[in-house]
Structure formats: C-alpha cells, structure tokens
Amino acid sequence: MVEKKTVIVTGGNGFIGTNMVRLLINSKAYRVVNLDALTYAANALSLADLEGSQDYVFVKGNITDSELVSSLFDQYQPAGIFHLAAESHVDRSIVSPEDFMQTNVVGTYRLLEAARAYYVTLAEEKKQEFRFLHVSTDEVFGSLGADGYFTEETPYAPNSPYAASKAASDHFVRAYHHTYGLPTIITNCSNNYGPYQFPEKMIPLMILNALSGKPLPVYGDGSNVRDWIYVEDHCKAVKLAFEKGTVGGEYAIGANNEQKNVNLVNKICSILDDIAPPIEVPQLRERGLKSYTELIQFVTDRPGHDRRYAIDSARITRELGWQAEVGFEAGLRQTVDWYLSNPKWVDQASGGSYSEWIEKNYAWRADAQRESK
Ligand code: NAD
Ligand code: TYD
C-alpha cells in the first residue's frame, strides 16, 4: 500500500476548500491538515462528518499568523500545501478592501515565508516532492470583450479589489519560485458552482431567494458573462496540477461553459419550477406565482462589473490530460437539489447576516435591494 501524504489545506471550510478536502481524503492518498479561520464564509457543518477521522486534522487559525503556520509545517512535515483561504466575494471587496489585502496578500506572503523556511530544511527527496499549490482566479486577467479567451499567457489586468488582491498574491507566489526556488504552481480557474457555496454568491443566492419568494437581483442588464465550472471538476484539476504539474507553472482551468447572467437565472428558475413549483411551496402558495422567473428584478449594476470571463484550458488538457466531466445542465440540477436537501446547512449559512451586512455597508447594493423589493 502506498503511504499517505500529509498536506496542509488552507480555507478547507469554505466552498472549494470543503470539496477539495473531501476529494483528497476520498482518494485515500492524503492526510489533510485544514487551517481555517472560520470567517463568515465558513460553515462548521461542511466537514463535521470528518471529525475524528485519522486522515483529518482541523486547526482553527489565521494564515497571517506566522508563528502558527510555521508550527504546522514543523509539526506535520507536509508534502505540500493547497492554499485556498481567501476573502472571495467581489461585492465585499468593493466595500472592505482591507480584509482582502490582509488575507489574500499578507496571508499568502506569510504562508510563502513559512513554506520557504520549511523547504530549506528538507532532505533532497522531500524537496523533490514538496509543492506550494496556489489556487487563484481568472478574474486577475480583467474583462474580455465579445471574443477571445484567457490563457496562461494573458497579461494581468485586475479590476476589482478582490481581483487585485489575488493578482498580488499570484505575483508573490511566482516571485518565490523565481527568486528562492520554492516549487510553486498557480491555478487560475473560472467561476465555480456546486454544493457548499456560501449563499452570497450568485447561484446559491438565486436558488435560496427564489425558494423564499424574495426578488432575484440581476445586476445591470444581465448580459455579463461568466464561464461556469462544477466545483469537483475544478478540485480534480487542482489535485492533478499538484501531483503532475510543471514546477513554477500556471494552469488556466475552465469548463467551456459561458452563460449570460440572466439566462443562468432563468435556468435556475426553470429547474426550480420543475422540482419545487411555487404552488407546492407552502410559504409561496398564496402569492399565486406561476414561475420563479416572476421574481427576477434588474437592479443597479456592480461598480466596475467585468463584462465577460472565458477560459481556454488547452494547456492543462494537453499537459496533464484534465477535462471537465460534469455537464452544466446536470451539475446545475445537482446543485439545486443539494440546496433543497440540506436545510440545516443553509440555515447555518444564511442566518440573516448577509442582508444586514448589505444594509449596513453597501450603499449601491442596498439601493438595489430596496429597488428589488
Ligand atoms: P470561500 O469564501 O467560500 O471560503 C474561504 C475560506 O477561507 C473560508 O472557510 C474562510 O473561513 C477561510 N479564510 C478566510 N480568511 C482566512 C484567513 N485569514 N485565515 C484562514 N482562513 C481564512 O472561498 P471559495 O469560493 O471556496 O474560494 C477558495 C479559493 O478559490 C480562493 O482563493 C478563491 O480566490 C479561489 N477561487 C474561487 C473561485 C469561485 O468561483 N469561488 C474561482 C476561482 C478561484
Ligand atoms: P458572483 O457569484 O459574485 O461571482 P464573480 O463576481 O466572482 O464573478 O457573481 C457572478 C455574476 O453574477 C457576476 O457577473 C455578478 C452577477 N450577480 C448578480 O447579477 N446578482 C447578484 O445578486 C450577485 C451576487 C451576482
């Protein structure tokens, strides 16, 4: 039997982190040390079933805490790190860029420093094996016009504070490879969807708003385009990049699935109309809705809203043989099902704090919310 590798995953209680930790543990090839600060975006229920497993250790802590991070490297002697912890919501970055600076930039820098100090202590064989896998986004490349695709060669042109903070972290990762020889790999992926996504993001927000009869707020004219990938397909690509990727390299990851926002919201409504028609939902029965599409409202646009994202993932397909496996119609239906089947998780994640947060912090979004009532 092959000996399991111990790896650190940061941000394991978040959306992609949860799916990543599960993939690694289910592969039977890894033991995972999950370092997560449990911010608003985390959900303790997401990995509750792994508690007590020999292959899983949870450490509550902040990636900016150098002492803690170094102690984890010393204690667990990991074969690598999957760095996913981040502030991840563009809308929040418009209101509070400071948190993005701290976690995404300073946090990544502190992890790199700790990894560098640990790496130089390793025997040659362990050095060969060690990887710092940095999970990033296609948003670092800015906005596309009607044509073209992002690739690994696309120049960086971040537009939101979120994208700028991720771009800065990518640059630090790259520099630590170039300058210190740290074996890094960067992945830049498009918009993910699937189970465990915090319901401030577009897809779960629309599903849950619809089910409670709230407006479905589509920003601007709804024709902004995102390229959607099922979260497990993304995690498989990241695992493959960690195991077989070129050291110092980057991989653009996407599933060739561009959708206009308004079309996507219509698709979500049509799935819901099919599996949970408004007439069968007790709190909606009185409203006489025939379709959830009646809840769609066009609201004030996000400032600086990128028009279109689209990924050409030819490199990871050619070099590592990766391909997305989950079709969009099936993946979206599975996702809607998941949110319908996990009310406890949803309750814990929703908790009312998001709309309070909007009212308190976010002038343009609060206007949008009022308009859409
Ligand atoms: P998320 O917001 O759902 O989860 C982030 C996790 O990181 C949470 O569990 C949170 O508690 C933790 N965290 C935040 N700050 C921390 C800190 N200072 N110290 C320790 N833990 C901290 O995010 P996500 O959507 O799962 O994204 C994960 C990563 O993937 C991010 O780096 C993001 O930039 C990247 N990414 C996301 C997408 C997407 O569509 N969601 C696409 C491409 C890349
Ligand atoms: P989001 O899930 O926030 O991801 P990102 O901004 O990182 O792409 O948003 C996806 C798209 O949906 C984006 O174009 C903004 C739009 N959007 C809405 O139209 N309404 C909403 O309520 C939200 C949250 C997003």
mmCIF file of N, CA and C and ligand atoms in Angstrom, residues 10-19 34-43 59-65 83-89 99 102-104 107-108 134-139 162 165-166 169 187-193 196-198 200-201 227-229 231 234 253, ligand 1:
data_model
loop_
_atom_site.group_PDB
_atom_site.id
_atom_site.type_symbol
_atom_site.label_atom_id
_atom_site.label_comp_id
_atom_site.label_asym_id
_atom_site.label_seq_id
_atom_site.Cartn_x
_atom_site.Cartn_y
_atom_site.Cartn_z
ATOM 1 N N THR A 10 -5.407 25.211 3.214
ATOM 2 C CA THR A 10 -5.915 26.408 3.891
ATOM 3 C C THR A 10 -7.311 26.709 3.348
ATOM 4 N N GLY A 11 -8.177 27.197 4.235
ATOM 5 C CA GLY A 11 -9.539 27.547 3.797
ATOM 6 C C GLY A 11 -10.401 26.330 3.525
ATOM 7 N N GLY A 12 -10.126 25.228 4.211
ATOM 8 C CA GLY A 12 -10.846 23.973 3.969
ATOM 9 C C GLY A 12 -12.323 24.017 4.332
ATOM 10 N N ASN A 13 -12.735 24.977 5.141
ATOM 11 C CA ASN A 13 -14.159 25.056 5.484
ATOM 12 C C ASN A 13 -14.964 25.936 4.537
ATOM 13 N N GLY A 14 -14.303 26.517 3.547
ATOM 14 C CA GLY A 14 -15.021 27.322 2.559
ATOM 15 C C GLY A 14 -15.619 26.422 1.486
ATOM 16 N N PHE A 15 -16.132 27.047 0.453
ATOM 17 C CA PHE A 15 -16.835 26.321 -0.618
ATOM 18 C C PHE A 15 -15.906 25.337 -1.348
ATOM 19 N N ILE A 16 -14.879 25.866 -1.998
ATOM 20 C CA ILE A 16 -13.997 24.981 -2.770
ATOM 21 C C ILE A 16 -13.156 24.130 -1.816
ATOM 22 N N GLY A 17 -12.753 24.737 -0.688
ATOM 23 C CA GLY A 17 -11.948 24.013 0.299
ATOM 24 C C GLY A 17 -12.631 22.742 0.761
ATOM 25 N N THR A 18 -13.928 22.823 1.059
ATOM 26 C CA THR A 18 -14.669 21.653 1.530
ATOM 27 C C THR A 18 -14.634 20.548 0.481
ATOM 28 N N ASN A 19 -14.875 20.923 -0.762
ATOM 29 C CA ASN A 19 -14.861 19.931 -1.851
ATOM 30 C C ASN A 19 -13.454 19.379 -2.067
ATOM 31 N N ASN A 34 -6.291 20.894 7.925
ATOM 32 C CA ASN A 34 -7.083 22.016 7.415
ATOM 33 C C ASN A 34 -6.912 23.233 8.330
ATOM 34 N N LEU A 35 -6.281 24.272 7.790
ATOM 35 C CA LEU A 35 -6.113 25.517 8.554
ATOM 36 C C LEU A 35 -7.146 26.530 8.067
ATOM 37 N N ASP A 36 -8.085 26.866 8.940
ATOM 38 C CA ASP A 36 -9.161 27.776 8.533
ATOM 39 C C ASP A 36 -9.507 28.680 9.713
ATOM 40 N N ALA A 37 -9.698 29.964 9.425
ATOM 41 C CA ALA A 37 -10.027 30.934 10.483
ATOM 42 C C ALA A 37 -11.519 30.930 10.806
ATOM 43 N N LEU A 38 -12.308 30.172 10.056
ATOM 44 C CA LEU A 38 -13.768 30.146 10.219
ATOM 45 C C LEU A 38 -14.362 31.558 10.184
ATOM 46 N N THR A 39 -14.165 32.232 9.090
ATOM 47 C CA THR A 39 -14.783 33.542 8.880
ATOM 48 C C THR A 39 -16.272 33.329 8.569
ATOM 49 N N TYR A 40 -16.965 34.411 8.272
ATOM 50 C CA TYR A 40 -18.395 34.330 7.935
ATOM 51 C C TYR A 40 -18.647 33.322 6.807
ATOM 52 N N ALA A 41 -17.666 33.136 5.914
ATOM 53 C CA ALA A 41 -17.867 32.312 4.715
ATOM 54 C C ALA A 41 -17.723 30.817 5.002
ATOM 55 N N ALA A 42 -17.222 30.486 6.188
ATOM 56 C CA ALA A 42 -17.017 29.075 6.520
ATOM 57 C C ALA A 42 -18.287 28.521 7.153
ATOM 58 N N ASN A 43 -18.414 27.210 7.102
ATOM 59 C CA ASN A 43 -19.561 26.583 7.741
ATOM 60 C C ASN A 43 -19.047 25.345 8.459
ATOM 61 N N VAL A 59 -7.428 22.755 12.242
ATOM 62 C CA VAL A 59 -6.759 23.763 13.069
ATOM 63 C C VAL A 59 -7.451 25.085 12.824
ATOM 64 N N LYS A 60 -8.052 25.645 13.878
ATOM 65 C CA LYS A 60 -8.672 26.961 13.702
ATOM 66 C C LYS A 60 -7.581 28.011 13.856
ATOM 67 N N GLY A 61 -7.361 28.784 12.815
ATOM 68 C CA GLY A 61 -6.320 29.803 12.910
ATOM 69 C C GLY A 61 -6.229 30.592 11.630
ATOM 70 N N ASN A 62 -5.458 31.687 11.725
ATOM 71 C CA ASN A 62 -5.379 32.641 10.621
ATOM 72 C C ASN A 62 -4.084 32.439 9.830
ATOM 73 N N ILE A 63 -4.190 32.484 8.518
ATOM 74 C CA ILE A 63 -2.978 32.292 7.700
ATOM 75 C C ILE A 63 -1.987 33.445 7.858
ATOM 76 N N THR A 64 -2.441 34.570 8.422
ATOM 77 C CA THR A 64 -1.495 35.672 8.651
ATOM 78 C C THR A 64 -0.663 35.442 9.926
ATOM 79 N N ASP A 65 -0.997 34.413 10.694
ATOM 80 C CA ASP A 65 -0.307 34.126 11.956
ATOM 81 C C ASP A 65 0.948 33.289 11.659
ATOM 82 N N HIS A 83 -3.256 26.015 -1.106
ATOM 83 C CA HIS A 83 -3.632 27.295 -0.478
ATOM 84 C C HIS A 83 -4.910 27.842 -1.113
ATOM 85 N N LEU A 84 -6.009 27.710 -0.347
ATOM 86 C CA LEU A 84 -7.301 28.193 -0.848
ATOM 87 C C LEU A 84 -7.885 29.322 -0.006
ATOM 88 N N ALA A 85 -7.392 29.493 1.238
ATOM 89 C CA ALA A 85 -8.001 30.503 2.123
ATOM 90 C C ALA A 85 -7.936 31.867 1.467
ATOM 91 N N ALA A 86 -9.071 32.550 1.470
ATOM 92 C CA ALA A 86 -9.102 33.892 0.885
ATOM 93 C C ALA A 86 -10.406 34.571 1.265
ATOM 94 N N GLU A 87 -10.405 35.872 1.174
ATOM 95 C CA GLU A 87 -11.664 36.608 1.075
ATOM 96 C C GLU A 87 -12.023 36.509 -0.401
ATOM 97 N N SER A 88 -13.258 36.083 -0.707
ATOM 98 C CA SER A 88 -13.516 35.675 -2.088
ATOM 99 C C SER A 88 -14.663 36.387 -2.795
ATOM 100 N N HIS A 89 -15.340 37.309 -2.114
ATOM 101 C CA HIS A 89 -16.528 37.887 -2.754
ATOM 102 C C HIS A 89 -16.255 39.300 -3.280
ATOM 103 N N ASP A 99 -9.759 43.793 4.282
ATOM 104 C CA ASP A 99 -9.739 42.357 4.612
ATOM 105 C C ASP A 99 -9.079 41.557 3.487
ATOM 106 N N GLN A 102 -5.351 42.014 3.701
ATOM 107 C CA GLN A 102 -4.774 41.247 4.823
ATOM 108 C C GLN A 102 -4.707 39.751 4.503
ATOM 109 N N THR A 103 -5.854 39.165 4.158
ATOM 110 C CA THR A 103 -5.858 37.702 3.978
ATOM 111 C C THR A 103 -5.182 37.300 2.673
ATOM 112 N N ASN A 104 -5.601 37.936 1.572
ATOM 113 C CA ASN A 104 -5.160 37.431 0.265
ATOM 114 C C ASN A 104 -3.706 37.800 -0.027
ATOM 115 N N GLY A 107 -1.580 37.377 3.948
ATOM 116 C CA GLY A 107 -1.703 35.962 4.333
ATOM 117 C C GLY A 107 -0.899 35.054 3.410
ATOM 118 N N THR A 108 -1.025 35.284 2.107
ATOM 119 C CA THR A 108 -0.280 34.445 1.149
ATOM 120 C C THR A 108 1.225 34.640 1.332
ATOM 121 N N HIS A 134 -1.042 27.159 -5.314
ATOM 122 C CA HIS A 134 -1.808 28.385 -5.025
ATOM 123 C C HIS A 134 -3.053 28.424 -5.908
ATOM 124 N N VAL A 135 -4.223 28.412 -5.267
ATOM 125 C CA VAL A 135 -5.482 28.411 -6.017
ATOM 126 C C VAL A 135 -5.916 29.849 -6.272
ATOM 127 N N SER A 136 -5.975 30.206 -7.557
ATOM 128 C CA SER A 136 -6.353 31.582 -7.889
ATOM 129 C C SER A 136 -7.483 31.595 -8.918
ATOM 130 N N THR A 137 -7.744 32.771 -9.425
ATOM 131 C CA THR A 137 -8.948 33.013 -10.215
ATOM 132 C C THR A 137 -8.615 33.604 -11.589
ATOM 133 N N ASP A 138 -9.558 33.450 -12.518
ATOM 134 C CA ASP A 138 -9.378 34.094 -13.828
ATOM 135 C C ASP A 138 -9.637 35.606 -13.748
ATOM 136 N N GLU A 139 -10.181 36.066 -12.600
ATOM 137 C CA GLU A 139 -10.518 37.493 -12.503
ATOM 138 C C GLU A 139 -9.276 38.379 -12.508
ATOM 139 N N TYR A 162 -10.900 42.636 -5.114
ATOM 140 C CA TYR A 162 -10.686 41.185 -4.964
ATOM 141 C C TYR A 162 -9.662 40.701 -5.986
ATOM 142 N N SER A 165 -6.180 41.828 -5.266
ATOM 143 C CA SER A 165 -5.523 41.119 -4.157
ATOM 144 C C SER A 165 -5.080 39.722 -4.597
ATOM 145 N N LYS A 166 -5.884 39.063 -5.437
ATOM 146 C CA LYS A 166 -5.481 37.742 -5.936
ATOM 147 C C LYS A 166 -4.289 37.884 -6.895
ATOM 148 N N SER A 169 -1.223 38.280 -4.906
ATOM 149 C CA SER A 169 -0.781 37.019 -4.291
ATOM 150 C C SER A 169 -0.148 36.108 -5.354
ATOM 151 N N THR A 187 -2.925 27.950 -10.090
ATOM 152 C CA THR A 187 -4.066 27.620 -10.956
ATOM 153 C C THR A 187 -5.015 28.817 -10.983
ATOM 154 N N ASN A 188 -5.467 29.177 -12.172
ATOM 155 C CA ASN A 188 -6.417 30.294 -12.334
ATOM 156 C C ASN A 188 -7.709 29.730 -12.915
ATOM 157 N N CYS A 189 -8.730 29.666 -12.078
ATOM 158 C CA CYS A 189 -9.960 28.996 -12.501
ATOM 159 C C CYS A 189 -11.111 29.998 -12.673
ATOM 160 N N SER A 190 -12.078 29.584 -13.471
ATOM 161 C CA SER A 190 -13.267 30.409 -13.703
ATOM 162 C C SER A 190 -14.279 30.198 -12.562
ATOM 163 N N ASN A 191 -15.466 30.783 -12.700
ATOM 164 C CA ASN A 191 -16.488 30.714 -11.640
ATOM 165 C C ASN A 191 -16.909 29.275 -11.335
ATOM 166 N N ASN A 192 -16.846 28.918 -10.066
ATOM 167 C CA ASN A 192 -17.263 27.583 -9.631
ATOM 168 C C ASN A 192 -18.713 27.598 -9.153
ATOM 169 N N TYR A 193 -19.376 26.455 -9.300
ATOM 170 C CA TYR A 193 -20.691 26.287 -8.680
ATOM 171 C C TYR A 193 -20.781 24.862 -8.158
ATOM 172 N N TYR A 196 -22.063 23.492 -1.091
ATOM 173 C CA TYR A 196 -21.310 24.165 -0.026
ATOM 174 C C TYR A 196 -20.914 25.604 -0.353
ATOM 175 N N GLN A 197 -21.486 26.200 -1.413
ATOM 176 C CA GLN A 197 -21.107 27.589 -1.710
ATOM 177 C C GLN A 197 -21.929 28.543 -0.850
ATOM 178 N N PHE A 198 -21.254 29.496 -0.233
ATOM 179 C CA PHE A 198 -21.924 30.450 0.659
ATOM 180 C C PHE A 198 -22.945 31.266 -0.134
ATOM 181 N N GLU A 200 -24.064 34.099 -0.614
ATOM 182 C CA GLU A 200 -23.985 35.477 -1.104
ATOM 183 C C GLU A 200 -23.582 35.443 -2.591
ATOM 184 N N LYS A 201 -23.075 34.289 -3.043
ATOM 185 C CA LYS A 201 -22.644 34.153 -4.435
ATOM 186 C C LYS A 201 -23.865 33.877 -5.293
ATOM 187 N N ASP A 227 -18.032 32.069 -16.969
ATOM 188 C CA ASP A 227 -17.718 30.749 -17.520
ATOM 189 C C ASP A 227 -17.746 29.773 -16.342
ATOM 190 N N TRP A 228 -18.798 28.946 -16.248
ATOM 191 C CA TRP A 228 -19.047 28.174 -15.025
ATOM 192 C C TRP A 228 -18.450 26.772 -15.072
ATOM 193 N N ILE A 229 -17.871 26.363 -13.934
ATOM 194 C CA ILE A 229 -17.306 25.013 -13.814
ATOM 195 C C ILE A 229 -17.822 24.372 -12.531
ATOM 196 N N VAL A 231 -17.644 22.471 -9.197
ATOM 197 C CA VAL A 231 -16.546 22.583 -8.239
ATOM 198 C C VAL A 231 -15.673 21.323 -8.183
ATOM 199 N N HIS A 234 -13.110 21.358 -10.860
ATOM 200 C CA HIS A 234 -12.009 22.263 -10.502
ATOM 201 C C HIS A 234 -11.056 21.565 -9.523
ATOM 202 N N ILE A 253 -7.951 27.085 -15.782
ATOM 203 C CA ILE A 253 -8.932 25.988 -15.667
ATOM 204 C C ILE A 253 -10.348 26.528 -15.915
HETATM 205 P P1 NAD B 1 -14.907 30.915 0.375
HETATM 206 O O1 NAD B 1 -15.081 32.367 0.677
HETATM 207 O O2 NAD B 1 -16.119 30.060 0.234
HETATM 208 O O3 NAD B 1 -14.019 30.246 1.519
HETATM 209 C C1 NAD B 1 -12.861 30.835 2.020
HETATM 210 C C2 NAD B 1 -12.395 30.055 3.247
HETATM 211 O O4 NAD B 1 -11.171 30.644 3.699
HETATM 212 C C3 NAD B 1 -13.380 30.122 4.426
HETATM 213 O O5 NAD B 1 -13.519 28.859 5.014
HETATM 214 C C4 NAD B 1 -12.726 31.094 5.381
HETATM 215 O O6 NAD B 1 -13.044 30.845 6.750
HETATM 216 C C5 NAD B 1 -11.251 30.868 5.098
HETATM 217 N N1 NAD B 1 -10.437 32.049 5.418
HETATM 218 C C6 NAD B 1 -10.666 33.331 5.015
HETATM 219 N N2 NAD B 1 -9.715 34.156 5.516
HETATM 220 C C7 NAD B 1 -8.862 33.358 6.228
HETATM 221 C C8 NAD B 1 -7.672 33.605 6.944
HETATM 222 N N3 NAD B 1 -7.172 34.854 7.059
HETATM 223 N N4 NAD B 1 -7.035 32.566 7.532
HETATM 224 C C9 NAD B 1 -7.545 31.305 7.420
HETATM 225 N N5 NAD B 1 -8.668 31.016 6.769
HETATM 226 C C10 NAD B 1 -9.323 32.031 6.169
HETATM 227 O O7 NAD B 1 -13.992 30.855 -0.912
HETATM 228 P P2 NAD B 1 -14.029 29.828 -2.137
HETATM 229 O O8 NAD B 1 -15.057 30.262 -3.098
HETATM 230 O O9 NAD B 1 -14.052 28.453 -1.595
HETATM 231 O O10 NAD B 1 -12.614 30.102 -2.801
HETATM 232 C C11 NAD B 1 -11.446 29.370 -2.407
HETATM 233 C C12 NAD B 1 -10.260 29.852 -3.212
HETATM 234 O O11 NAD B 1 -10.513 29.642 -4.602
HETATM 235 C C13 NAD B 1 -9.983 31.349 -3.061
HETATM 236 O O12 NAD B 1 -8.593 31.524 -3.017
HETATM 237 C C14 NAD B 1 -10.586 31.970 -4.313
HETATM 238 O O13 NAD B 1 -9.900 33.143 -4.651
HETATM 239 C C15 NAD B 1 -10.336 30.863 -5.319
HETATM 240 N N6 NAD B 1 -11.278 30.807 -6.444
HETATM 241 C C16 NAD B 1 -12.626 30.809 -6.223
HETATM 242 C C17 NAD B 1 -13.499 30.716 -7.304
HETATM 243 C C18 NAD B 1 -15.002 30.657 -7.091
HETATM 244 O O14 NAD B 1 -15.752 30.682 -8.074
HETATM 245 N N7 NAD B 1 -15.485 30.560 -5.864
HETATM 246 C C19 NAD B 1 -12.995 30.636 -8.608
HETATM 247 C C20 NAD B 1 -11.600 30.631 -8.802
HETATM 248 C C21 NAD B 1 -10.757 30.709 -7.702
#
